[in-house]
Amino acid sequence: MLIELFPNVVISELWQATLETFYMTIIALIGTFILGILLGLLLYLTSRGGIWENKVLNLIIASTVNIFRAIPFIILILLLFPFTDFLIGTIRGSNAALPALIIGSAPFYGRLVEIALREVDKGVIEAAKAMGAKTSTIVLRVLIPESMPALVSGITVTAIALIGYTAVAGVIGAGGLGDFAYYYGFQRRASDVVFVCTVLIVIIVFIFQFIGDTITNKLDKR
Amino acid sequence: MIKINSLSKLFHTKSNLISAVDDLSLEIEKGEIFGVIGYSGAGKSTFIRLINRLENPTSGQVVIDGEDITSLSKNKLRLSRQNIGMIFQHFNLLWSRTVRENIAFPLEIAGISKQERMARVDELIGLVGLSGREDAYPSELSGGQKQRVGIARALANDPKVLLCDEATSALDPETTDSILKLLIDINEKLGLTIILITHEMHVIRKICHRVAVMEAGKVVEQGDVLDVFSHPIMPVTKKFVEQVMGDNNQEDSLEWLTTGYKNGDIIKLHFVGETTSQALISQVAKQFDVDINILQGKITQTQKGAYGSLIVHIDGVSDEKESALAYIKSAPVEVEVVHHAN
Ligand SMILES: Nc1ncnc2c1ncn2[C@@H]1O[C@H](COP(=O)(O)OP(=O)(O)O)[C@@H](O)[C@H]1O
Ligand SMILES: [Mg+2]
């Protein structure tokens, strides 16, 4: 029955595309998490009243973050072609999508990290200082653990945006469900393929949202 | 032990310059509980934060055990801070850590091995009376229990000094008393010097040995708690004493008290640091053939004994009454004959 309803869907190829979407999302998410935390920490620490208060540095990072957030993702991919080519050695395929995916979402996540860190009780940071904690201890043992639920819910929001970006990256032949829907579905007028890809992407979004919410709730001991 | 020499802190805000602590000098002895009282905005928090340099002074010195805190490098300051415990009005616990892990945090900072940390934490949990709650998260604790965790954490590295910034101001009266008892307990057990700031005079009364009254960044009056209670000089101090003793302006009521008595004497007894006030009255009643009536009084217990006054009526045959009075006057109380009927 399924075969009658979806005559153009080839399960093995669809599965391959789904795995590619997962691959791009997860690797880009790891990169985004690391880069975003670094950006968020820098924004937070160099802001007014911060441990490394530095107006100039803060302005530079904030401007960079804002510029990259302002560039539409599809244009970012094109702009990054030379960089991607240099880094990956090609501009096609899943790996070639990664630099754009990470650079496109890390500034967004960086802002979420900054907001999460601002929510950490100033009194707790002060208590750690009063105990003689180093800045690195304050970052690793106070700021990050105390903001962890917000960091995780932030990365969940980012993950969902990222899944969208992976679909857009399909346009440059990155593989994944977006690519599949475009080349095998849209271009061959196989609307059943487009439909199945859409459903799969929605399911993937739900999976990420569910995992993120569960972890956030587990972590939150407030 | 702690010497504070003309310490000042100026805050520059957009519109003006605030002198939060103004040329303040104090000496705090080893092992004492030293209270600083003042209204909100007097500069108390700024003062206590200058002691461990959470705030850097504009000028002046803080010397703890011969070490000039104000001139320490960043790294030396971090090490010195491990010898200065601090507790806070809002406890400032890490909500992501259990009781045990919160108390272990300063030990981690000091680089203590995991095994030693565990042993020390268990000891501290016993000391502050939190046995059985080791694995609870702060959100599962009452305010008093949270402050106990705060105290255990502050004591973890065996500090010489404990700084308390309004440590009981967020707690209800009963819990406040239990926390104050705990502070007295550790002061006696560990010989720890405690500096405590508060806007509540009853806290000073219950646990401090000496007190300084702060107003507009300056210490306006200081001394033994009993002296300050019995002879307040500055208007602020008088107001704070009234907080616990009530208004002492009782001229009218005295007159009113005396009108009912045709015979006998009415005397006012001032107790200062006298712990046997009640015993005195019962001794008089037992040893002399007089009637003794308590008309009015207010006695408060401080760390250094009782303080307050009693107005009593004594009546009896002239001889007995005179010898009773002589007996009372020989006791360590101040006696004032208020009214001498016939
Ligand atoms: N970081 C700061 N910046 C500017 N002004 C401050 C700062 N901290 C305290 N002050 C000011 O210093 C004065 C004393 O404050 P504080 O030490 O908190 O008093 P208290 O603890 O006795 O209520 C207040 O006028 C307060 O507004
Ligand atoms: Mg204060």
Coordinates of C-alpha atoms and ligand atoms in Angstrom, one line a residue:
Chain A
M1 CA 0.0 0.0 0.0
L2 CA 2.8 2.3 0.9
I3 CA 4.5 1.7 -2.4
E4 CA 1.3 2.6 -4.2
L5 CA 1.0 5.9 -2.2
F6 CA 4.6 6.8 -2.6
P7 CA 5.7 5.3 -5.9
N8 CA 8.9 7.4 -6.3
V9 CA 10.2 6.9 -2.8
V10 CA 13.3 4.6 -2.6
I11 CA 13.7 3.6 1.0
S12 CA 17.5 3.0 0.9
E13 CA 18.2 6.4 -0.6
L14 CA 15.8 8.1 1.8
W15 CA 17.5 6.4 4.7
Q16 CA 20.9 7.6 3.3
A17 CA 19.5 11.2 3.1
T18 CA 18.2 11.0 6.7
L19 CA 21.5 9.8 8.0
E20 CA 23.2 12.7 6.2
T21 CA 20.8 15.2 7.8
F22 CA 21.6 13.7 11.2
Y23 CA 25.3 13.7 10.4
M24 CA 25.4 17.4 9.4
T25 CA 23.1 18.5 12.3
I26 CA 25.1 16.6 15.0
I27 CA 28.6 17.6 13.8
A28 CA 27.5 21.2 13.2
L29 CA 25.8 21.2 16.6
I30 CA 29.0 20.1 18.3
G31 CA 30.9 22.9 16.5
T32 CA 28.2 25.4 17.3
F33 CA 28.1 24.4 20.9
I34 CA 31.9 24.9 21.4
L35 CA 32.2 28.1 19.3
G36 CA 28.9 29.5 20.8
I37 CA 30.0 28.9 24.4
L38 CA 33.3 30.6 23.6
L39 CA 31.6 33.6 22.0
G40 CA 29.0 33.8 24.8
L41 CA 31.6 33.6 27.5
L42 CA 33.7 36.3 25.8
L43 CA 30.7 38.5 25.4
Y44 CA 29.7 38.0 29.0
L45 CA 33.2 38.3 30.6
T46 CA 34.1 41.5 28.7
S47 CA 30.8 43.2 29.3
R48 CA 30.4 46.1 31.8
G49 CA 31.1 44.9 35.3
G50 CA 32.4 41.5 34.0
I51 CA 35.6 39.8 35.2
W52 CA 37.5 40.8 32.0
E53 CA 35.6 44.1 31.4
N54 CA 36.9 45.4 28.1
K55 CA 34.9 47.9 26.1
V56 CA 36.8 47.6 22.9
L57 CA 37.0 43.8 22.8
N58 CA 33.3 43.5 23.7
L59 CA 32.4 45.9 20.9
I60 CA 34.4 43.9 18.4
I61 CA 32.9 40.6 19.3
A62 CA 29.4 41.9 19.6
S63 CA 29.7 43.6 16.1
T64 CA 31.1 40.4 14.5
V65 CA 28.3 38.3 16.1
N66 CA 25.7 40.8 14.9
I67 CA 27.0 40.9 11.4
F68 CA 27.1 37.2 11.0
R69 CA 23.6 36.9 12.4
A70 CA 22.4 39.5 9.9
I71 CA 23.6 37.6 6.8
P72 CA 20.9 35.3 5.4
F73 CA 22.1 31.7 5.5
I74 CA 21.9 31.1 1.8
I75 CA 24.1 34.1 1.1
L76 CA 26.5 33.0 3.9
I77 CA 27.0 29.7 2.1
L78 CA 28.0 31.5 -1.1
L79 CA 30.2 33.9 0.7
L80 CA 32.0 31.1 2.4
F81 CA 32.8 29.2 -0.8
P82 CA 36.5 30.1 -0.9
F83 CA 36.9 29.4 2.8
T84 CA 35.1 26.1 2.5
D85 CA 37.1 25.1 -0.5
F86 CA 40.4 25.9 1.3
L87 CA 39.3 24.1 4.5
I88 CA 37.5 21.0 3.1
G89 CA 39.0 20.9 -0.4
T90 CA 35.5 20.8 -2.0
I91 CA 32.4 22.9 -2.0
R92 CA 30.0 20.0 -2.4
G93 CA 28.8 17.3 0.0
S94 CA 27.9 17.1 3.7
N95 CA 31.3 18.1 5.0
A96 CA 31.4 21.2 2.8
A97 CA 28.2 22.3 4.4
L98 CA 29.7 22.2 7.9
P99 CA 31.7 25.5 8.0
A100 CA 28.6 27.5 6.8
L101 CA 26.4 25.6 9.2
I102 CA 28.6 26.3 12.2
I103 CA 29.5 29.9 11.3
G104 CA 25.8 30.5 10.6
S105 CA 24.5 29.3 13.9
A106 CA 27.3 29.9 16.4
P107 CA 26.7 33.6 16.7
F108 CA 23.1 33.0 17.3
Y109 CA 23.9 30.5 20.0
G110 CA 26.6 32.8 21.4
R111 CA 23.9 35.3 22.1
L112 CA 21.8 32.7 23.8
V113 CA 24.8 31.7 25.9
E114 CA 25.4 35.3 26.9
I115 CA 21.8 35.6 28.0
A116 CA 22.1 32.3 30.0
L117 CA 25.2 33.5 31.7
R118 CA 23.6 36.8 32.7
E119 CA 21.0 34.8 34.5
V120 CA 23.5 33.3 36.8
D121 CA 23.1 34.7 40.3
K122 CA 25.8 37.5 40.9
G123 CA 25.8 36.5 44.5
V124 CA 27.0 33.0 43.7
I125 CA 29.9 34.4 41.6
E126 CA 30.8 36.7 44.4
A127 CA 30.7 33.8 46.9
A128 CA 33.2 31.9 44.6
K129 CA 35.4 35.0 44.5
A130 CA 35.3 35.2 48.3
M131 CA 36.4 31.6 48.5
G132 CA 39.5 32.5 46.4
A133 CA 38.4 30.9 43.1
K134 CA 40.4 31.6 39.9
T135 CA 38.6 33.0 36.9
S136 CA 38.9 29.6 35.2
T137 CA 37.3 27.9 38.2
I138 CA 34.5 30.5 38.2
V139 CA 33.8 29.8 34.5
L140 CA 34.1 26.0 34.6
R141 CA 32.6 25.3 38.0
V142 CA 30.1 28.1 38.5
L143 CA 29.1 29.9 35.4
I144 CA 28.7 26.8 33.1
P145 CA 27.1 24.4 35.6
E146 CA 24.8 27.0 37.0
S147 CA 23.6 28.0 33.5
M148 CA 23.5 24.5 32.1
P149 CA 19.7 24.2 31.7
A150 CA 19.6 27.4 29.7
L151 CA 22.6 26.4 27.7
V152 CA 20.9 23.1 26.8
S153 CA 17.5 24.7 26.0
G154 CA 19.5 27.2 23.9
I155 CA 21.3 24.5 22.0
T156 CA 17.9 22.8 21.4
V157 CA 16.5 26.0 19.8
T158 CA 19.7 26.3 17.8
A159 CA 19.5 22.6 16.7
I160 CA 16.1 23.2 15.2
A161 CA 17.3 26.2 13.3
L162 CA 20.3 24.1 12.2
I163 CA 18.0 21.3 10.8
G164 CA 16.4 24.0 8.7
Y165 CA 19.8 25.2 7.6
T166 CA 20.9 21.7 6.5
A167 CA 17.8 21.6 4.2
V168 CA 18.9 24.9 2.7
A169 CA 22.4 23.6 2.3
G170 CA 20.9 20.9 0.1
V171 CA 20.8 23.6 -2.6
I172 CA 24.6 23.3 -2.9
G173 CA 24.4 19.6 -3.0
A174 CA 25.2 19.0 0.7
G175 CA 23.1 15.9 0.8
G176 CA 20.5 15.2 3.4
L177 CA 16.8 15.4 3.3
G178 CA 16.6 19.0 1.9
D179 CA 18.9 18.0 -1.0
F180 CA 16.9 14.8 -1.6
A181 CA 13.6 16.7 -1.6
Y182 CA 14.9 19.2 -4.0
Y183 CA 16.6 17.0 -6.5
Y184 CA 14.6 13.8 -6.4
G185 CA 11.3 15.4 -5.4
F186 CA 10.9 18.9 -6.7
Q187 CA 13.0 18.7 -9.8
R188 CA 11.4 15.4 -10.9
R189 CA 8.0 16.5 -9.9
A190 CA 7.7 13.7 -7.5
S191 CA 5.6 15.4 -4.8
D192 CA 5.4 12.2 -2.8
V193 CA 9.2 12.4 -2.2
V194 CA 8.9 16.0 -1.1
F195 CA 6.1 15.0 1.3
V196 CA 8.0 12.1 2.9
C197 CA 11.1 14.3 3.3
T198 CA 9.0 17.0 5.0
V199 CA 7.5 14.5 7.4
L200 CA 11.0 13.1 8.2
I201 CA 12.4 16.5 8.9
V202 CA 9.5 17.3 11.2
I203 CA 10.1 14.1 13.0
I204 CA 13.8 14.9 13.4
V205 CA 12.9 18.3 14.8
F206 CA 10.5 16.7 17.3
I207 CA 13.2 14.2 18.3
F208 CA 15.7 17.0 19.0
Q209 CA 13.1 19.0 20.9
F210 CA 12.2 16.1 23.0
I211 CA 15.8 15.2 23.9
G212 CA 16.6 18.8 24.6
D213 CA 13.5 19.3 26.9
T214 CA 14.2 16.1 28.7
I215 CA 17.8 17.0 29.4
T216 CA 16.9 20.5 30.5
N217 CA 14.3 19.3 33.0
K218 CA 16.7 16.7 34.4
L219 CA 19.4 19.3 34.9
D220 CA 17.3 22.0 36.4
K221 CA 17.5 21.5 40.2
R222 CA 16.2 25.0 41.0
Chain B
M1 CA 44.0 40.6 64.9
I2 CA 42.2 42.7 62.3
K3 CA 43.3 46.4 62.0
I4 CA 41.5 48.7 59.8
N5 CA 43.2 52.0 59.2
S6 CA 41.4 55.0 57.7
L7 CA 39.6 52.9 55.1
S8 CA 37.7 54.8 52.5
K9 CA 35.6 53.8 49.5
L10 CA 34.3 56.2 46.9
F11 CA 31.8 55.1 44.2
H12 CA 31.7 57.2 41.1
T13 CA 28.3 57.1 39.6
K14 CA 27.1 59.0 36.5
S15 CA 25.6 61.8 38.5
N16 CA 27.6 61.9 41.7
L17 CA 30.3 60.6 44.0
I18 CA 29.2 58.4 46.9
S19 CA 31.4 58.1 49.9
A20 CA 30.2 54.7 51.0
V21 CA 33.0 54.1 53.6
D22 CA 34.6 57.3 54.9
D23 CA 38.0 57.2 56.8
L24 CA 37.0 54.3 58.9
S25 CA 39.3 52.8 61.5
L26 CA 38.7 49.9 63.8
E27 CA 40.5 47.1 65.7
I28 CA 39.0 43.7 66.1
E29 CA 40.4 41.3 68.6
K30 CA 41.1 37.6 67.9
G31 CA 38.2 35.4 68.9
E32 CA 35.6 38.1 69.4
I33 CA 32.2 38.5 67.8
F34 CA 32.3 42.0 66.5
G35 CA 29.0 43.6 65.3
V36 CA 28.5 46.5 62.9
I37 CA 25.1 48.0 63.0
G38 CA 23.6 50.7 60.8
Y39 CA 20.6 51.6 58.8
S40 CA 20.3 50.6 55.1
G41 CA 22.8 52.6 53.0
A42 CA 25.1 53.3 56.0
G43 CA 27.9 51.5 54.1
K44 CA 28.0 48.3 56.1
S45 CA 28.1 45.9 53.1
T46 CA 30.7 48.0 51.4
F47 CA 32.8 47.9 54.6
I48 CA 32.6 44.1 55.0
R49 CA 33.4 43.6 51.3
L50 CA 36.5 45.8 51.6
I51 CA 37.8 43.4 54.3
N52 CA 38.2 40.5 51.7
R53 CA 38.6 43.0 48.9
L54 CA 35.5 42.0 47.0
E55 CA 35.6 45.8 46.7
N56 CA 38.9 47.5 46.3
P57 CA 39.4 50.4 48.7
T58 CA 40.0 54.0 47.5
S59 CA 42.4 54.5 50.3
G60 CA 43.4 53.0 53.7
Q61 CA 44.5 49.6 54.9
V62 CA 43.0 46.3 56.1
V63 CA 45.6 44.2 58.1
I64 CA 44.6 40.7 59.1
D65 CA 47.1 38.9 61.4
G66 CA 49.9 41.2 60.3
E67 CA 49.1 40.7 56.6
D68 CA 48.2 43.8 54.6
I69 CA 45.3 42.6 52.5
T70 CA 45.1 45.9 50.6
S71 CA 48.5 45.5 49.1
L72 CA 48.3 41.8 48.1
S73 CA 48.8 40.8 44.5
K74 CA 45.9 39.0 42.8
N75 CA 47.3 35.6 43.4
K76 CA 48.2 36.2 47.0
L77 CA 44.8 37.7 47.6
R78 CA 43.2 34.5 46.3
L79 CA 45.2 32.4 48.8
S80 CA 44.4 34.8 51.6
R81 CA 40.7 34.7 50.8
Q82 CA 40.8 31.0 51.5
N83 CA 41.4 32.0 55.1
I84 CA 38.5 34.3 55.3
G85 CA 35.0 32.7 55.3
M86 CA 32.0 34.7 54.3
I87 CA 28.3 34.1 54.6
F88 CA 25.5 36.1 52.8
Q89 CA 22.0 37.3 53.4
H90 CA 20.8 35.3 50.4
F91 CA 23.1 32.3 51.1
N92 CA 24.5 32.3 47.5
L93 CA 24.7 28.5 47.2
L94 CA 25.1 26.8 43.9
W95 CA 21.7 25.4 43.1
S96 CA 23.3 22.9 40.7
R97 CA 25.2 21.2 43.6
T98 CA 24.0 19.2 46.5
V99 CA 24.6 20.2 50.1
R100 CA 27.7 18.0 50.1
E101 CA 29.0 19.4 46.8
N102 CA 28.4 23.0 47.9
I103 CA 30.4 22.5 51.1
A104 CA 33.1 20.7 49.1
F105 CA 33.5 23.6 46.7
P106 CA 35.9 25.8 48.7
L107 CA 38.0 22.6 49.3
E108 CA 38.1 22.0 45.6
I109 CA 39.3 25.6 45.1
A110 CA 42.0 25.0 47.7
G111 CA 43.1 21.9 45.9
I112 CA 42.3 19.4 48.6
S113 CA 42.2 15.7 47.5
K114 CA 38.9 14.0 47.0
Q115 CA 39.3 11.7 49.9
E116 CA 40.2 14.5 52.4
R117 CA 37.3 16.6 51.0
M118 CA 34.8 13.9 51.7
A119 CA 36.0 13.4 55.3
R120 CA 36.1 17.2 55.9
V121 CA 32.6 17.7 54.5
D122 CA 31.2 15.0 56.7
E123 CA 32.7 16.7 59.7
L124 CA 31.3 20.0 58.7
I125 CA 27.8 18.6 58.0
G126 CA 27.8 17.3 61.6
L127 CA 29.1 20.6 63.0
V128 CA 26.2 22.6 61.4
G129 CA 23.6 20.0 62.1
L130 CA 22.7 18.9 58.6
S131 CA 23.2 15.2 58.9
G132 CA 20.8 13.3 56.7
R133 CA 20.5 16.2 54.2
E134 CA 23.8 15.7 52.5
D135 CA 22.4 14.8 49.1
A136 CA 19.6 17.4 49.0
Y137 CA 19.7 20.3 46.6
P138 CA 19.5 23.8 48.0
S139 CA 16.0 24.2 46.5
E140 CA 14.9 21.4 48.8
L141 CA 16.1 23.2 52.0
S142 CA 14.5 25.8 54.2
G143 CA 16.2 29.2 54.6
G144 CA 17.8 28.2 57.9
Q145 CA 19.2 25.0 56.4
K146 CA 20.5 26.9 53.5
Q147 CA 22.3 29.3 55.8
R148 CA 23.8 26.3 57.6
V149 CA 25.2 25.1 54.3
G150 CA 26.5 28.6 53.8
I151 CA 28.2 28.5 57.2
A152 CA 29.7 25.0 56.7
R153 CA 31.0 26.1 53.3
A154 CA 32.5 29.2 54.9
L155 CA 34.2 27.1 57.5
A156 CA 35.5 24.5 55.2
N157 CA 39.1 25.8 54.9
D158 CA 39.4 26.5 58.6
P159 CA 39.4 30.3 58.2
K160 CA 40.7 32.7 60.8
V161 CA 37.8 35.1 60.2
L162 CA 34.2 34.8 59.3
L163 CA 32.4 37.7 57.6
C164 CA 28.7 37.8 57.9
D165 CA 26.7 40.2 55.7
E166 CA 23.1 40.3 57.1
A167 CA 23.3 36.6 57.6
T168 CA 20.0 36.3 59.3
S169 CA 18.1 39.2 57.7
A170 CA 16.2 36.8 55.3
L171 CA 15.2 34.4 58.1
D172 CA 12.2 34.3 60.5
P173 CA 12.8 35.0 64.2
E174 CA 13.1 31.4 65.4
T175 CA 15.4 30.4 62.6
T176 CA 17.4 33.6 63.2
D177 CA 17.9 32.5 66.8
S178 CA 19.1 29.0 65.8
I179 CA 21.6 30.4 63.3
L180 CA 22.9 32.9 65.9
K181 CA 23.3 30.0 68.4
L182 CA 25.3 28.1 65.8
L183 CA 27.5 31.2 65.3
I184 CA 28.1 31.5 69.0
D185 CA 28.8 27.8 69.1
I186 CA 31.5 27.9 66.4
N187 CA 32.9 31.1 67.9
E188 CA 33.5 29.2 71.2
K189 CA 34.4 25.8 69.7
L190 CA 36.8 27.1 67.1
G191 CA 37.9 30.4 68.6
L192 CA 36.9 32.0 65.3
T193 CA 36.8 35.8 64.9
I194 CA 33.4 36.8 63.6
I195 CA 32.6 40.1 62.0
L196 CA 28.9 40.5 61.6
I197 CA 26.9 43.3 60.0
T198 CA 23.2 43.8 60.6
H199 CA 20.5 46.4 60.8
E200 CA 18.8 44.5 63.7
M201 CA 19.9 45.4 67.2
H202 CA 18.6 42.2 68.7
V203 CA 21.2 40.3 66.7
I204 CA 23.9 42.5 68.2
R205 CA 22.4 41.9 71.7
K206 CA 22.2 38.2 71.3
I207 CA 25.7 37.4 70.0
C208 CA 28.1 40.3 69.8
H209 CA 30.9 41.1 72.3
R210 CA 31.6 44.5 70.9
V211 CA 29.6 46.7 68.5
A212 CA 30.3 49.6 66.2
V213 CA 27.5 51.8 65.0
M214 CA 27.8 53.0 61.4
E215 CA 26.2 56.1 59.9
A216 CA 27.0 57.6 56.5
G217 CA 30.2 55.6 56.1
K218 CA 31.6 56.4 59.5
V219 CA 31.8 54.6 62.8
V220 CA 30.0 57.0 65.1
E221 CA 30.1 55.0 68.3
Q222 CA 31.7 51.7 69.4
G223 CA 32.4 49.7 72.5
D224 CA 31.3 46.7 74.6
V225 CA 27.8 45.8 73.8
L226 CA 26.7 46.3 77.4
D227 CA 28.3 49.8 77.6
V228 CA 26.7 50.8 74.3
F229 CA 23.3 49.4 75.5
S230 CA 23.4 51.1 78.8
H231 CA 24.9 54.4 77.8
P232 CA 24.2 55.1 74.2
I233 CA 25.5 58.5 73.2
M234 CA 24.6 59.2 69.6
P235 CA 21.0 59.6 68.4
V236 CA 21.3 56.6 66.0
T237 CA 22.6 54.4 68.8
K238 CA 19.8 55.5 71.0
K239 CA 17.3 54.5 68.3
F240 CA 18.9 51.1 67.9
V241 CA 18.8 50.5 71.7
E242 CA 15.1 51.4 71.7
Q243 CA 14.6 48.7 69.1
V244 CA 15.2 46.1 71.8
M245 CA 14.6 48.0 75.0
G246 CA 11.5 50.0 74.1
D247 CA 11.3 53.7 74.6
N248 CA 13.0 54.6 78.0
N249 CA 11.1 57.9 78.3
Q250 CA 8.9 56.8 81.1
E251 CA 8.6 59.9 83.3
D252 CA 4.8 59.9 83.1
S253 CA 4.4 56.3 83.8
L254 CA 6.7 56.5 86.8
E255 CA 4.5 59.2 88.4
W256 CA 1.6 57.1 87.6
L257 CA 3.2 54.0 89.1
T258 CA 4.0 55.8 92.4
T259 CA 0.6 57.3 93.0
G260 CA -1.0 54.1 94.2
Y261 CA 1.5 53.5 97.1
K262 CA 1.1 55.3 100.4
N263 CA 3.8 53.4 102.3
G264 CA 7.2 52.0 101.5
D265 CA 9.8 52.9 98.9
I266 CA 9.9 52.7 95.2
I267 CA 13.3 52.0 93.9
K268 CA 14.7 51.5 90.4
L269 CA 17.4 48.9 90.0
H270 CA 19.7 49.0 87.0
F271 CA 21.3 45.8 86.0
V272 CA 24.4 46.0 83.8
G273 CA 26.2 42.7 83.1
E274 CA 24.5 41.2 86.2
T275 CA 23.5 37.7 85.6
T276 CA 21.7 37.1 88.9
S277 CA 19.0 39.8 88.8
Q278 CA 16.2 37.4 89.6
A279 CA 18.2 35.8 92.4
L280 CA 18.7 39.2 94.1
I281 CA 14.9 39.8 94.4
S282 CA 14.3 36.4 95.8
Q283 CA 17.2 36.7 98.2
V284 CA 15.8 40.0 99.6
A285 CA 12.3 38.4 100.0
K286 CA 13.8 35.4 101.8
Q287 CA 16.3 37.2 104.1
F288 CA 14.3 40.2 105.2
D289 CA 10.8 40.6 106.4
V290 CA 9.6 42.9 103.7
D291 CA 7.1 42.8 100.9
I292 CA 8.7 43.3 97.6
N293 CA 6.6 43.9 94.5
I294 CA 7.8 44.2 91.0
L295 CA 6.0 47.2 89.3
Q296 CA 7.7 47.4 86.0
G297 CA 10.8 46.2 84.3
K298 CA 12.6 45.1 81.3
I299 CA 15.6 42.9 81.3
T300 CA 17.4 41.7 78.3
Q301 CA 20.1 39.0 78.0
T302 CA 23.2 39.9 76.1
Q303 CA 26.3 37.9 75.4
K304 CA 28.0 39.6 78.4
G305 CA 25.1 39.2 80.8
A306 CA 21.8 40.8 81.6
Y307 CA 21.0 44.4 81.0
G308 CA 17.9 46.4 82.0
S309 CA 16.0 47.9 84.9
L310 CA 13.4 46.9 87.4
I311 CA 11.1 49.2 89.4
V312 CA 10.1 47.6 92.6
H313 CA 8.1 48.6 95.6
I314 CA 9.5 47.6 99.1
D315 CA 7.5 47.9 102.2
G316 CA 7.9 46.6 105.8
V317 CA 8.9 47.8 109.2
S318 CA 11.5 50.6 109.0
D319 CA 14.5 48.6 110.2
E320 CA 13.9 45.6 108.0
K321 CA 13.3 47.9 105.0
E322 CA 16.5 49.8 105.6
S323 CA 18.6 46.6 105.9
A324 CA 17.0 45.2 102.8
L325 CA 17.9 48.4 101.0
A326 CA 21.4 48.2 102.3
Y327 CA 21.6 44.6 101.1
I328 CA 20.4 45.6 97.6
K329 CA 22.9 48.5 97.4
S330 CA 25.7 46.1 98.3
A331 CA 24.8 43.9 95.3
P332 CA 26.3 44.8 91.9
V333 CA 23.4 46.9 90.7
E334 CA 22.8 50.6 90.5
V335 CA 20.0 51.6 92.8
E336 CA 17.9 54.7 92.5
V337 CA 15.2 55.6 95.0
V338 CA 12.4 56.9 92.9
H339 CA 9.9 57.6 95.5
H340 CA 10.1 57.7 99.3
A341 CA 6.7 57.4 100.9
N342 CA 6.5 59.0 104.4
Ligands
LIG1 N1 28.7 49.3 43.4 C1 28.2 50.4 43.8 N2 28.2 51.5 43.0 C2 27.7 52.7 43.4 N3 27.2 52.9 44.6 C3 27.2 51.9 45.5 C4 27.7 50.6 45.2 N4 27.6 49.8 46.2 C5 27.1 50.6 47.2 N5 26.9 51.8 46.8 C6 26.3 52.9 47.6 O1 27.1 53.0 48.8 C7 26.2 53.3 49.9 C8 26.4 52.2 51.0 O2 25.9 51.0 50.5 P1 26.0 49.7 51.3 O3 27.4 49.4 51.7 O4 25.3 48.6 50.5 O5 25.1 50.0 52.6 P2 24.4 49.0 53.7 O6 24.9 47.7 53.5 O7 24.7 49.6 55.0 O8 22.9 49.1 53.4 C9 24.8 53.4 49.4 O9 24.5 54.8 49.2 C10 24.9 52.7 48.0 O10 24.0 53.2 47.1
MG2 MG 23.9 45.8 53.0

